[in-house]
Amino acid sequence: MPSMRFYAVGLNHECTSLERTERFALSPEAQETLYANLSLSADAEVVVLSTCNRTEAYLYGTEADLRQVKALLGHGAGTRWPEGTAFQERDEDAVRHLLQVTSGLRSVVLGERQIFAQVKAAYERAVDAGGVHSVMHRLFHTAFRAAKRVSSETGLVQGAASVSTAAVEMARQVLSDSDGCGLEDTAVVLVGAGKMGRLALEALADESLRSLTVLNRSPERAQDVAASFGGETHPWGRRHEAVAAADLALVATGASEPVIHDSALPSPGETTLLVDVAMPRNVDPAVADCSGYRLYDLDDLEAWTARVREQRADAVPKAESICEDLLEDFVTWVFHQQALKPAIQAIRDTFDTIREQEVDRHAHRTDMDREEVDRLTESIMQKLLAVPIVRLKNVDPESIDFVQGIELLHALFAPSDEENAGRSLPDAPEADTPDLGDAPSRCPYLTHAPGTSGDETEEVEEALRLSAAHQATPHSEEGRDQ
């Protein structure tokens, strides 16, 4: 069976330009289409994230699954997947990437808060599409825990912590450099009344603006946002005139193509600063060549936020340490839960095979009641296995050598045949902690059992109770699986 591994792959502001990243941006509808077209292996799971700065996929699957995901991401952009430009991480590095993305450590604005909600929305969309099962459920909830701890235990999210609020801060600095007044007594236009637009207006709430105008394709939504922030609205069809009349235009719609065009802009009375925080870009880049207009986009914003990174640099080591702690917790869970299940089943199957062979060997006896013997021997087997299996479930994963344990279990419990003949145990690896790259998707591990805890005692008693129930109901599948 092909090996199941963790992968993180995609395009973002760290590895390529805004222009290339925006080509691969996926709307919620496009993401749903991608999920519908996926035909992954039986146990594979995937979540796709597309924000203003990144389009990424997080996969638990095979290399064939990975190739399919990349092909569909490329298909959505109408081109081949750019292997030479895109990033790709595997195993711990892939898990670490997701934890750091969710915590704001890899955002354009270091410590950005909005990314947490975006990752959560992507996860929920994947759940609705059937792309998430037990492994990804655990992984993403681990990422959410990391983000919450980083927020509460470090100073990473202090100050401007979203693209929208950073755009306002950048505009304030640019205008201050121009006239020394910053945003005071400025006419501001917001094109787009979604979440990013609202965040921008929240950042402007304490400013003494001359005027605030909100434009949106939906006049009802524009009116609702304008009323919340003490502004007015203009018809969508007059957006170019509204931009020309403003000192600052913040553009953040959900459109998949530009909504502000150079050919439609009249000459402004004074210089107008446009800040485009949308992905894909909502302002035609040709606007930058128009007299009287200054255009900034996410690439410019990234350069400006370098200073923010410096201010928050002291919080980064602690935030990264939190992510590493939770990464280790997740890796331990993968080994302990996912790898152990087939080991336990292999032990049961091996013992049951021996039991059935012995029963068959004595079946010729005329006084033998086959059903009674089956019940008796199955009950004995369940009781013999109850204690070691419960102890195996309760081992301390940090006390094990995973690769050595896998081979040991196979050597001890796998059926003896020619394929396994002469199999030897490898030397233990140097690493003291488990590594996802060493973890086969269907293999077990074994270590010494710690002292029996109270919880373990209860589990042993429960296992014995179930074995007794199995004896009473010999055909019960539940009794066989406990």
Short mmCIF file of C-alpha atoms in Angstrom, two decimals:
data_model
loop_
_atom_site.label_atom_id
_atom_site.label_comp_id
_atom_site.label_asym_id
_atom_site.label_seq_id
_atom_site.Cartn_x
_atom_site.Cartn_y
_atom_site.Cartn_z
CA MET A 1 0.00 0.00 0.00
CA PRO A 2 1.39 3.46 -0.89
CA SER A 3 2.66 5.47 2.07
CA MET A 4 0.33 8.09 3.57
CA ARG A 5 2.13 11.32 4.45
CA PHE A 6 1.39 14.91 5.33
CA TYR A 7 1.93 17.57 2.66
CA ALA A 8 1.59 21.35 2.50
CA VAL A 9 1.87 22.82 -0.99
CA GLY A 10 0.99 26.14 -2.56
CA LEU A 11 1.84 29.68 -3.53
CA ASN A 12 2.13 32.60 -1.15
CA HIS A 13 3.82 35.95 -0.63
CA GLU A 14 6.91 34.21 0.75
CA CYS A 15 7.74 32.26 -2.40
CA THR A 16 6.43 34.29 -5.35
CA SER A 17 4.94 37.57 -6.54
CA LEU A 18 1.42 38.83 -5.96
CA GLU A 19 0.74 38.65 -9.70
CA ARG A 20 1.49 34.92 -9.83
CA THR A 21 -0.30 34.13 -6.57
CA GLU A 22 -3.49 35.86 -7.66
CA ARG A 23 -3.69 33.68 -10.77
CA PHE A 24 -4.25 30.69 -8.51
CA ALA A 25 -6.70 32.34 -6.11
CA LEU A 26 -9.87 30.27 -5.64
CA SER A 27 -13.28 31.64 -4.76
CA PRO A 28 -15.41 29.59 -2.32
CA GLU A 29 -17.37 28.29 -5.30
CA ALA A 30 -14.17 27.28 -7.11
CA GLN A 31 -12.99 25.46 -3.99
CA GLU A 32 -16.25 23.52 -3.83
CA THR A 33 -15.77 22.56 -7.47
CA LEU A 34 -12.23 21.38 -6.73
CA TYR A 35 -13.45 19.17 -3.88
CA ALA A 36 -16.18 17.74 -6.10
CA ASN A 37 -13.60 16.80 -8.76
CA LEU A 38 -11.16 15.14 -6.38
CA SER A 39 -10.89 11.37 -6.43
CA LEU A 40 -8.33 10.66 -3.74
CA SER A 41 -7.32 7.36 -2.17
CA ALA A 42 -9.65 5.90 0.43
CA ASP A 43 -7.98 7.34 3.54
CA ALA A 44 -6.78 10.65 2.07
CA GLU A 45 -7.91 14.00 3.50
CA VAL A 46 -7.39 17.52 2.16
CA VAL A 47 -8.13 21.16 3.02
CA VAL A 48 -7.65 24.03 0.56
CA LEU A 49 -6.97 27.57 1.78
CA SER A 50 -7.18 30.61 -0.51
CA THR A 51 -6.72 34.11 0.93
CA CYS A 52 -5.45 37.44 -0.35
CA ASN A 53 -1.84 36.28 0.07
CA ARG A 54 -1.86 32.52 -0.40
CA THR A 55 -3.43 29.54 -2.11
CA GLU A 56 -2.37 26.37 -0.32
CA ALA A 57 -3.48 22.78 0.13
CA TYR A 58 -2.90 20.67 3.25
CA LEU A 59 -3.04 16.96 2.45
CA TYR A 60 -2.84 13.68 4.29
CA GLY A 61 -2.40 11.21 1.46
CA THR A 62 -0.13 9.54 -1.05
CA GLU A 63 2.13 11.03 -3.69
CA ALA A 64 -0.53 10.19 -6.26
CA ASP A 65 -3.05 12.18 -4.21
CA LEU A 66 -0.62 15.09 -4.10
CA ARG A 67 -0.19 15.07 -7.87
CA GLN A 68 -3.95 15.14 -8.31
CA VAL A 69 -4.41 18.07 -5.92
CA LYS A 70 -1.71 20.10 -7.68
CA ALA A 71 -3.19 19.29 -11.08
CA LEU A 72 -6.62 20.55 -9.98
CA LEU A 73 -5.13 23.70 -8.45
CA GLY A 74 -3.46 24.35 -11.79
CA HIS A 75 -6.65 23.56 -13.68
CA GLY A 76 -8.50 26.17 -11.62
CA ALA A 77 -5.97 28.75 -12.82
CA GLY A 78 -6.05 27.51 -16.40
CA THR A 79 -2.41 26.45 -16.39
CA ARG A 80 0.01 23.80 -15.14
CA TRP A 81 1.03 23.82 -11.50
CA PRO A 82 4.24 25.90 -11.18
CA GLU A 83 6.55 23.36 -9.56
CA GLY A 84 9.55 25.66 -9.76
CA THR A 85 7.81 28.50 -7.94
CA ALA A 86 5.44 26.83 -5.51
CA PHE A 87 6.57 25.65 -2.09
CA GLN A 88 6.10 22.06 -0.91
CA GLU A 89 6.61 20.71 2.61
CA ARG A 90 6.26 17.17 3.92
CA ASP A 91 5.60 15.48 7.26
CA GLU A 92 6.65 17.61 10.27
CA ASP A 93 7.54 20.56 8.05
CA ALA A 94 4.05 20.47 6.52
CA VAL A 95 2.37 20.33 9.92
CA ARG A 96 4.63 23.10 11.24
CA HIS A 97 3.74 25.27 8.25
CA LEU A 98 0.01 24.99 8.94
CA LEU A 99 0.43 25.74 12.66
CA GLN A 100 2.53 28.82 11.89
CA VAL A 101 0.16 30.03 9.17
CA THR A 102 -2.84 29.76 11.51
CA SER A 103 -0.94 31.54 14.29
CA GLY A 104 -0.02 34.51 12.08
CA LEU A 105 3.69 33.74 11.95
CA ARG A 106 3.72 33.56 8.15
CA SER A 107 1.37 36.44 7.33
CA VAL A 108 2.32 39.54 5.38
CA VAL A 109 1.51 41.40 8.60
CA LEU A 110 3.21 39.39 11.32
CA GLY A 111 0.60 38.33 13.86
CA GLU A 112 -2.36 39.02 11.59
CA ARG A 113 -5.61 38.06 13.33
CA GLN A 114 -7.74 37.61 10.24
CA ILE A 115 -5.88 34.50 9.09
CA PHE A 116 -7.28 32.45 11.98
CA ALA A 117 -10.84 33.01 10.76
CA GLN A 118 -9.79 32.30 7.17
CA VAL A 119 -8.19 28.97 8.08
CA LYS A 120 -11.23 28.03 10.14
CA ALA A 121 -13.56 28.86 7.25
CA ALA A 122 -11.41 26.77 4.88
CA TYR A 123 -11.51 23.85 7.30
CA GLU A 124 -15.31 24.08 7.65
CA ARG A 125 -15.70 24.23 3.86
CA ALA A 126 -13.58 21.08 3.52
CA VAL A 127 -15.64 19.35 6.21
CA ASP A 128 -18.84 20.19 4.34
CA ALA A 129 -17.29 18.81 1.15
CA GLY A 130 -16.32 15.54 2.85
CA GLY A 131 -12.59 16.18 2.57
CA VAL A 132 -11.85 15.90 6.29
CA HIS A 133 -11.78 12.84 8.55
CA SER A 134 -10.14 11.99 11.86
CA VAL A 135 -6.54 12.95 11.02
CA MET A 136 -7.28 16.39 9.58
CA HIS A 137 -9.86 17.06 12.28
CA ARG A 138 -7.13 16.55 14.84
CA LEU A 139 -4.53 18.50 12.85
CA PHE A 140 -6.68 21.60 12.35
CA HIS A 141 -7.89 21.68 15.92
CA THR A 142 -4.25 21.48 16.94
CA ALA A 143 -3.59 24.50 14.68
CA PHE A 144 -6.48 26.40 16.29
CA ARG A 145 -5.08 25.65 19.74
CA ALA A 146 -1.68 26.94 18.64
CA ALA A 147 -3.18 30.19 17.34
CA LYS A 148 -5.14 30.79 20.54
CA ARG A 149 -2.10 30.17 22.70
CA VAL A 150 0.07 32.46 20.59
CA SER A 151 -2.58 35.17 20.89
CA SER A 152 -2.93 34.87 24.67
CA GLU A 153 0.66 34.06 25.66
CA THR A 154 2.72 36.33 23.38
CA GLY A 155 2.71 39.88 22.08
CA LEU A 156 2.61 38.78 18.46
CA VAL A 157 -0.87 40.11 17.75
CA GLN A 158 -0.53 43.51 19.39
CA GLY A 159 -1.16 46.55 17.21
CA ALA A 160 -2.16 46.47 13.54
CA ALA A 161 -2.77 42.79 12.94
CA SER A 162 -4.60 42.38 9.65
CA VAL A 163 -3.98 43.33 6.06
CA SER A 164 -6.80 45.89 6.23
CA THR A 165 -5.60 47.61 9.37
CA ALA A 166 -2.03 47.55 8.11
CA ALA A 167 -3.23 49.18 4.88
CA VAL A 168 -4.72 52.01 6.92
CA GLU A 169 -1.47 52.39 8.85
CA MET A 170 0.51 52.50 5.61
CA ALA A 171 -1.87 55.09 4.13
CA ARG A 172 -1.52 57.21 7.26
CA GLN A 173 2.25 57.20 6.91
CA VAL A 174 2.19 57.92 3.16
CA LEU A 175 -0.20 60.86 3.61
CA SER A 176 1.78 62.15 6.58
CA ASP A 177 4.92 62.17 4.46
CA SER A 178 3.00 64.13 1.79
CA ASP A 179 1.26 66.83 3.82
CA GLY A 180 2.12 66.14 7.45
CA CYS A 181 -1.55 65.70 8.39
CA GLY A 182 -1.95 61.97 7.92
CA LEU A 183 -5.62 60.95 7.79
CA GLU A 184 -6.94 64.06 9.51
CA ASP A 185 -9.56 65.93 7.46
CA THR A 186 -9.34 63.47 4.56
CA ALA A 187 -12.09 62.27 2.27
CA VAL A 188 -12.11 58.46 2.35
CA VAL A 189 -13.86 56.11 -0.05
CA LEU A 190 -14.29 52.41 0.66
CA VAL A 191 -14.96 50.28 -2.41
CA GLY A 192 -16.31 46.97 -1.09
CA ALA A 193 -18.28 46.40 2.09
CA GLY A 194 -17.09 42.93 3.13
CA LYS A 195 -15.07 41.83 6.14
CA MET A 196 -11.80 43.41 4.97
CA GLY A 197 -13.56 46.70 4.33
CA ARG A 198 -15.16 46.67 7.76
CA LEU A 199 -11.79 46.00 9.39
CA ALA A 200 -10.34 48.98 7.55
CA LEU A 201 -13.15 51.23 8.76
CA GLU A 202 -12.65 50.02 12.32
CA ALA A 203 -9.04 51.17 12.04
CA LEU A 204 -10.33 54.58 10.90
CA ALA A 205 -12.88 54.89 13.72
CA ASP A 206 -10.81 57.34 15.80
CA GLU A 207 -9.81 59.55 12.86
CA SER A 208 -11.31 62.99 12.23
CA LEU A 209 -12.24 62.36 8.62
CA ARG A 210 -13.77 64.99 6.37
CA SER A 211 -16.06 62.42 4.83
CA LEU A 212 -16.57 58.68 4.43
CA THR A 213 -18.24 57.11 1.42
CA VAL A 214 -19.03 53.40 1.00
CA LEU A 215 -19.72 51.73 -2.34
CA ASN A 216 -20.77 48.14 -2.93
CA ARG A 217 -22.57 46.16 -5.60
CA SER A 218 -25.28 45.53 -3.03
CA PRO A 219 -26.67 48.95 -2.03
CA GLU A 220 -28.25 47.42 1.07
CA ARG A 221 -24.90 46.18 2.34
CA ALA A 222 -23.25 49.51 1.52
CA GLN A 223 -25.96 51.33 3.47
CA ASP A 224 -25.58 48.99 6.44
CA VAL A 225 -21.79 49.49 6.63
CA ALA A 226 -22.03 53.25 6.07
CA ALA A 227 -24.60 53.59 8.84
CA SER A 228 -22.37 51.64 11.24
CA PHE A 229 -19.44 54.00 10.69
CA GLY A 230 -21.19 57.33 10.16
CA GLY A 231 -20.69 57.49 6.41
CA GLU A 232 -22.78 57.85 3.28
CA THR A 233 -23.20 55.76 0.14
CA HIS A 234 -22.88 56.32 -3.59
CA PRO A 235 -24.25 54.14 -6.40
CA TRP A 236 -21.91 51.40 -7.60
CA GLY A 237 -21.99 52.81 -11.11
CA ARG A 238 -20.41 56.07 -9.86
CA ARG A 239 -17.46 54.44 -8.14
CA HIS A 240 -14.85 55.97 -10.45
CA GLU A 241 -16.14 59.48 -9.79
CA ALA A 242 -16.17 58.78 -6.04
CA VAL A 243 -12.56 57.57 -6.14
CA ALA A 244 -11.44 60.64 -8.09
CA ALA A 245 -13.03 62.93 -5.48
CA ALA A 246 -11.34 61.18 -2.51
CA ASP A 247 -8.01 61.70 -0.83
CA LEU A 248 -7.82 57.99 0.04
CA ALA A 249 -9.59 55.08 -1.64
CA LEU A 250 -9.46 51.67 0.02
CA VAL A 251 -10.44 48.93 -2.42
CA ALA A 252 -11.40 45.52 -1.04
CA THR A 253 -14.14 43.71 -2.94
CA GLY A 254 -14.57 40.02 -3.56
CA ALA A 255 -14.45 40.49 -7.34
CA SER A 256 -12.28 38.15 -9.39
CA GLU A 257 -11.11 40.97 -11.70
CA PRO A 258 -10.45 44.73 -11.48
CA VAL A 259 -13.41 46.98 -10.68
CA ILE A 260 -11.43 50.24 -10.97
CA HIS A 261 -10.07 50.93 -14.47
CA ASP A 262 -7.68 53.59 -15.70
CA SER A 263 -9.86 54.39 -18.72
CA ALA A 264 -12.87 55.19 -16.51
CA LEU A 265 -11.12 57.43 -13.96
CA PRO A 266 -11.60 61.19 -14.39
CA SER A 267 -8.77 63.55 -13.53
CA PRO A 268 -8.77 64.11 -9.77
CA GLY A 269 -8.92 67.52 -8.20
CA GLU A 270 -5.93 66.61 -6.05
CA THR A 271 -3.78 63.51 -5.80
CA THR A 272 -5.72 60.39 -4.83
CA LEU A 273 -4.05 57.55 -2.96
CA LEU A 274 -5.49 54.12 -3.82
CA VAL A 275 -4.71 51.12 -1.63
CA ASP A 276 -5.80 47.82 -3.17
CA VAL A 277 -5.92 45.06 -0.53
CA ALA A 278 -7.89 42.56 -2.62
CA MET A 279 -6.74 39.27 -4.11
CA PRO A 280 -7.05 39.06 -7.06
CA ARG A 281 -6.32 42.76 -7.46
CA ASN A 282 -9.36 44.98 -7.81
CA VAL A 283 -7.55 48.01 -9.27
CA ASP A 284 -6.13 47.76 -12.77
CA PRO A 285 -2.30 48.13 -12.42
CA ALA A 286 -2.44 50.67 -15.28
CA VAL A 287 -4.00 53.14 -12.82
CA ALA A 288 -0.50 53.67 -11.41
CA ASP A 289 0.42 55.43 -14.68
CA CYS A 290 -2.53 57.85 -14.51
CA SER A 291 -1.72 61.43 -13.59
CA GLY A 292 -2.96 62.36 -10.13
CA TYR A 293 -3.20 58.80 -8.78
CA ARG A 294 -0.85 56.85 -6.53
CA LEU A 295 -1.50 53.12 -6.32
CA TYR A 296 -0.33 50.68 -3.65
CA ASP A 297 -1.15 46.96 -3.60
CA LEU A 298 -0.29 43.95 -1.47
CA ASP A 299 3.28 43.79 -2.77
CA ASP A 300 3.83 47.35 -1.55
CA LEU A 301 2.11 46.53 1.71
CA GLU A 302 4.47 43.62 2.30
CA ALA A 303 7.48 45.90 2.01
CA TRP A 304 5.91 48.36 4.44
CA THR A 305 5.14 45.65 7.00
CA ALA A 306 8.80 44.75 7.33
CA ARG A 307 8.90 47.40 10.05
CA VAL A 308 6.00 45.75 11.84
CA ARG A 309 7.91 42.48 11.81
CA GLU A 310 10.85 44.16 13.47
CA GLN A 311 8.58 45.55 16.19
CA ARG A 312 7.13 42.13 16.91
CA ALA A 313 10.32 40.15 16.49
CA ASP A 314 10.72 39.62 20.24
CA ALA A 315 7.47 37.64 20.33
CA VAL A 316 8.41 35.29 17.49
CA PRO A 317 10.60 32.78 19.42
CA LYS A 318 7.89 32.21 22.03
CA ALA A 319 5.22 31.84 19.33
CA GLU A 320 7.38 29.37 17.41
CA SER A 321 8.03 27.43 20.61
CA ILE A 322 4.27 27.09 21.19
CA CYS A 323 3.87 25.74 17.67
CA GLU A 324 6.69 23.25 18.25
CA ASP A 325 5.08 22.01 21.46
CA LEU A 326 1.78 21.37 19.72
CA LEU A 327 3.54 19.88 16.70
CA GLU A 328 5.12 17.32 19.02
CA ASP A 329 1.72 16.60 20.58
CA PHE A 330 0.20 15.99 17.16
CA VAL A 331 3.03 13.75 15.96
CA THR A 332 2.71 11.71 19.15
CA TRP A 333 -1.03 11.36 18.56
CA VAL A 334 -0.49 10.20 14.98
CA PHE A 335 1.86 7.46 16.14
CA HIS A 336 -0.11 6.46 19.17
CA GLN A 337 -3.57 6.42 17.59
CA GLN A 338 -3.15 5.85 13.89
CA ALA A 339 -0.20 3.47 13.85
CA LEU A 340 -1.28 1.44 16.87
CA LYS A 341 -4.68 0.33 15.56
CA PRO A 342 -3.39 -2.04 12.87
CA ALA A 343 -0.83 -3.39 15.33
CA ILE A 344 -3.53 -4.41 17.78
CA GLN A 345 -5.62 -5.92 14.99
CA ALA A 346 -2.57 -7.84 13.75
CA ILE A 347 -2.01 -9.28 17.22
CA ARG A 348 -5.65 -10.33 17.52
CA ASP A 349 -5.68 -11.85 14.03
CA THR A 350 -2.49 -13.81 14.68
CA PHE A 351 -3.78 -15.21 17.97
CA ASP A 352 -7.16 -15.99 16.45
CA THR A 353 -5.52 -17.85 13.56
CA ILE A 354 -3.59 -20.00 16.04
CA ARG A 355 -6.78 -20.62 18.01
CA GLU A 356 -8.73 -21.70 14.93
CA GLN A 357 -5.91 -23.97 13.77
CA GLU A 358 -5.84 -25.72 17.12
CA VAL A 359 -9.62 -26.10 17.17
CA ASP A 360 -9.54 -27.56 13.63
CA ARG A 361 -6.76 -29.94 14.63
CA HIS A 362 -8.97 -31.48 17.30
CA ALA A 363 -12.27 -31.21 15.41
CA HIS A 364 -12.19 -34.90 14.49
CA ARG A 365 -13.01 -35.89 18.03
CA THR A 366 -16.55 -37.25 18.10
CA ASP A 367 -17.35 -35.83 21.52
CA MET A 368 -16.34 -32.30 20.61
CA ASP A 369 -18.98 -29.53 20.47
CA ARG A 370 -17.45 -27.10 17.95
CA GLU A 371 -19.57 -24.10 18.99
CA GLU A 372 -18.80 -24.63 22.67
CA VAL A 373 -15.08 -24.95 21.99
CA ASP A 374 -15.17 -21.80 19.86
CA ARG A 375 -16.83 -19.88 22.68
CA LEU A 376 -14.38 -21.19 25.23
CA THR A 377 -11.23 -20.56 23.21
CA GLU A 378 -12.36 -17.10 22.06
CA SER A 379 -13.06 -16.16 25.68
CA ILE A 380 -9.63 -17.39 26.76
CA MET A 381 -7.98 -15.44 23.92
CA GLN A 382 -9.85 -12.23 24.78
CA LYS A 383 -8.81 -12.49 28.43
CA LEU A 384 -5.19 -13.27 27.60
CA LEU A 385 -4.96 -10.26 25.26
CA ALA A 386 -6.93 -7.80 27.39
CA VAL A 387 -4.10 -6.72 29.69
CA PRO A 388 -1.25 -6.45 27.11
CA ILE A 389 -3.44 -4.59 24.62
CA VAL A 390 -4.67 -2.07 27.17
CA ARG A 391 -1.11 -1.57 28.37
CA LEU A 392 0.01 -1.13 24.77
CA LYS A 393 -2.60 1.60 24.34
CA ASN A 394 -1.40 3.36 27.46
CA VAL A 395 2.33 3.45 26.84
CA ASP A 396 4.11 6.76 26.99
CA PRO A 397 4.86 7.54 23.31
CA GLU A 398 7.90 9.59 24.27
CA SER A 399 9.49 6.50 25.79
CA ILE A 400 9.50 4.57 22.52
CA ASP A 401 11.71 4.19 19.53
CA PHE A 402 9.08 4.12 16.83
CA VAL A 403 10.90 2.44 13.93
CA GLN A 404 12.43 -0.21 16.19
CA GLY A 405 9.01 -0.86 17.70
CA ILE A 406 7.37 -1.37 14.32
CA GLU A 407 9.84 -4.04 13.35
CA LEU A 408 9.67 -5.68 16.76
CA LEU A 409 5.90 -6.06 16.61
CA HIS A 410 6.09 -7.54 13.15
CA ALA A 411 8.84 -9.93 14.21
CA LEU A 412 6.88 -11.04 17.27
CA PHE A 413 3.36 -11.27 15.89
CA ALA A 414 3.39 -11.43 12.10
CA PRO A 415 2.62 -14.87 10.64
CA SER A 416 5.70 -16.90 9.88
CA ASP A 417 6.11 -17.29 6.14
CA GLU A 418 8.75 -17.10 3.46
CA GLU A 419 8.21 -13.39 2.88
CA ASN A 420 9.11 -12.58 6.49
CA ALA A 421 11.77 -15.25 6.89
CA GLY A 422 15.18 -13.96 7.88
CA ARG A 423 13.81 -10.54 8.76
CA SER A 424 16.12 -8.66 11.11
CA LEU A 425 15.55 -5.68 13.32
CA PRO A 426 17.33 -2.45 12.25
CA ASP A 427 19.49 -0.39 14.51
CA ALA A 428 17.55 2.27 16.37
CA PRO A 429 17.71 5.72 14.70
CA GLU A 430 19.64 8.45 16.42
CA ALA A 431 16.62 10.72 16.92
CA ASP A 432 15.01 10.49 20.35
CA THR A 433 11.62 11.71 19.20
CA PRO A 434 9.23 10.26 16.60
CA ASP A 435 9.47 11.49 13.05
CA LEU A 436 6.50 11.45 10.68
CA GLY A 437 8.73 10.51 7.79
CA ASP A 438 9.50 7.20 9.52
CA ALA A 439 5.87 6.35 10.16
CA PRO A 440 4.28 3.85 7.78
CA SER A 441 0.58 4.49 7.44
CA ARG A 442 -0.41 1.00 8.53
CA CYS A 443 2.28 -0.11 10.99
CA PRO A 444 2.44 -0.50 14.79
CA TYR A 445 4.99 0.08 17.49
CA LEU A 446 5.77 -1.46 20.84
CA THR A 447 7.56 -0.42 24.00
CA HIS A 448 7.70 -1.34 27.63
CA ALA A 449 4.47 -0.84 29.52
CA PRO A 450 4.42 1.60 32.41
CA GLY A 451 2.86 0.78 35.73
CA THR A 452 -0.86 0.19 35.56
CA SER A 453 -2.71 3.44 36.21
CA GLY A 454 -6.24 3.83 37.53
CA ASP A 455 -7.49 4.55 34.01
CA GLU A 456 -5.63 1.52 32.70
CA THR A 457 -7.17 -0.70 35.39
CA GLU A 458 -10.62 0.44 34.32
CA GLU A 459 -9.78 -0.33 30.69
CA VAL A 460 -8.54 -3.80 31.60
CA GLU A 461 -11.72 -4.48 33.57
CA GLU A 462 -13.79 -3.24 30.65
CA ALA A 463 -11.88 -5.47 28.23
CA LEU A 464 -12.44 -8.47 30.48
CA ARG A 465 -16.12 -7.61 30.82
CA LEU A 466 -16.46 -7.47 27.06
CA SER A 467 -14.67 -10.77 26.66
CA ALA A 468 -17.18 -12.31 29.06
CA ALA A 469 -20.00 -10.80 27.04
CA HIS A 470 -18.39 -12.25 23.93
CA GLN A 471 -18.49 -15.69 25.48
CA ALA A 472 -22.21 -15.27 26.07
CA THR A 473 -22.82 -14.01 22.53
CA PRO A 474 -20.26 -15.82 20.36
CA HIS A 475 -21.29 -14.21 17.08
CA SER A 476 -21.10 -10.63 18.34
CA GLU A 477 -18.75 -8.53 16.19
CA GLU A 478 -18.49 -6.03 19.04
CA GLY A 479 -17.07 -8.69 21.31
CA ARG A 480 -14.51 -9.64 18.66
CA ASP A 481 -13.34 -6.05 18.16
CA GLN A 482 -12.92 -5.02 21.76
#
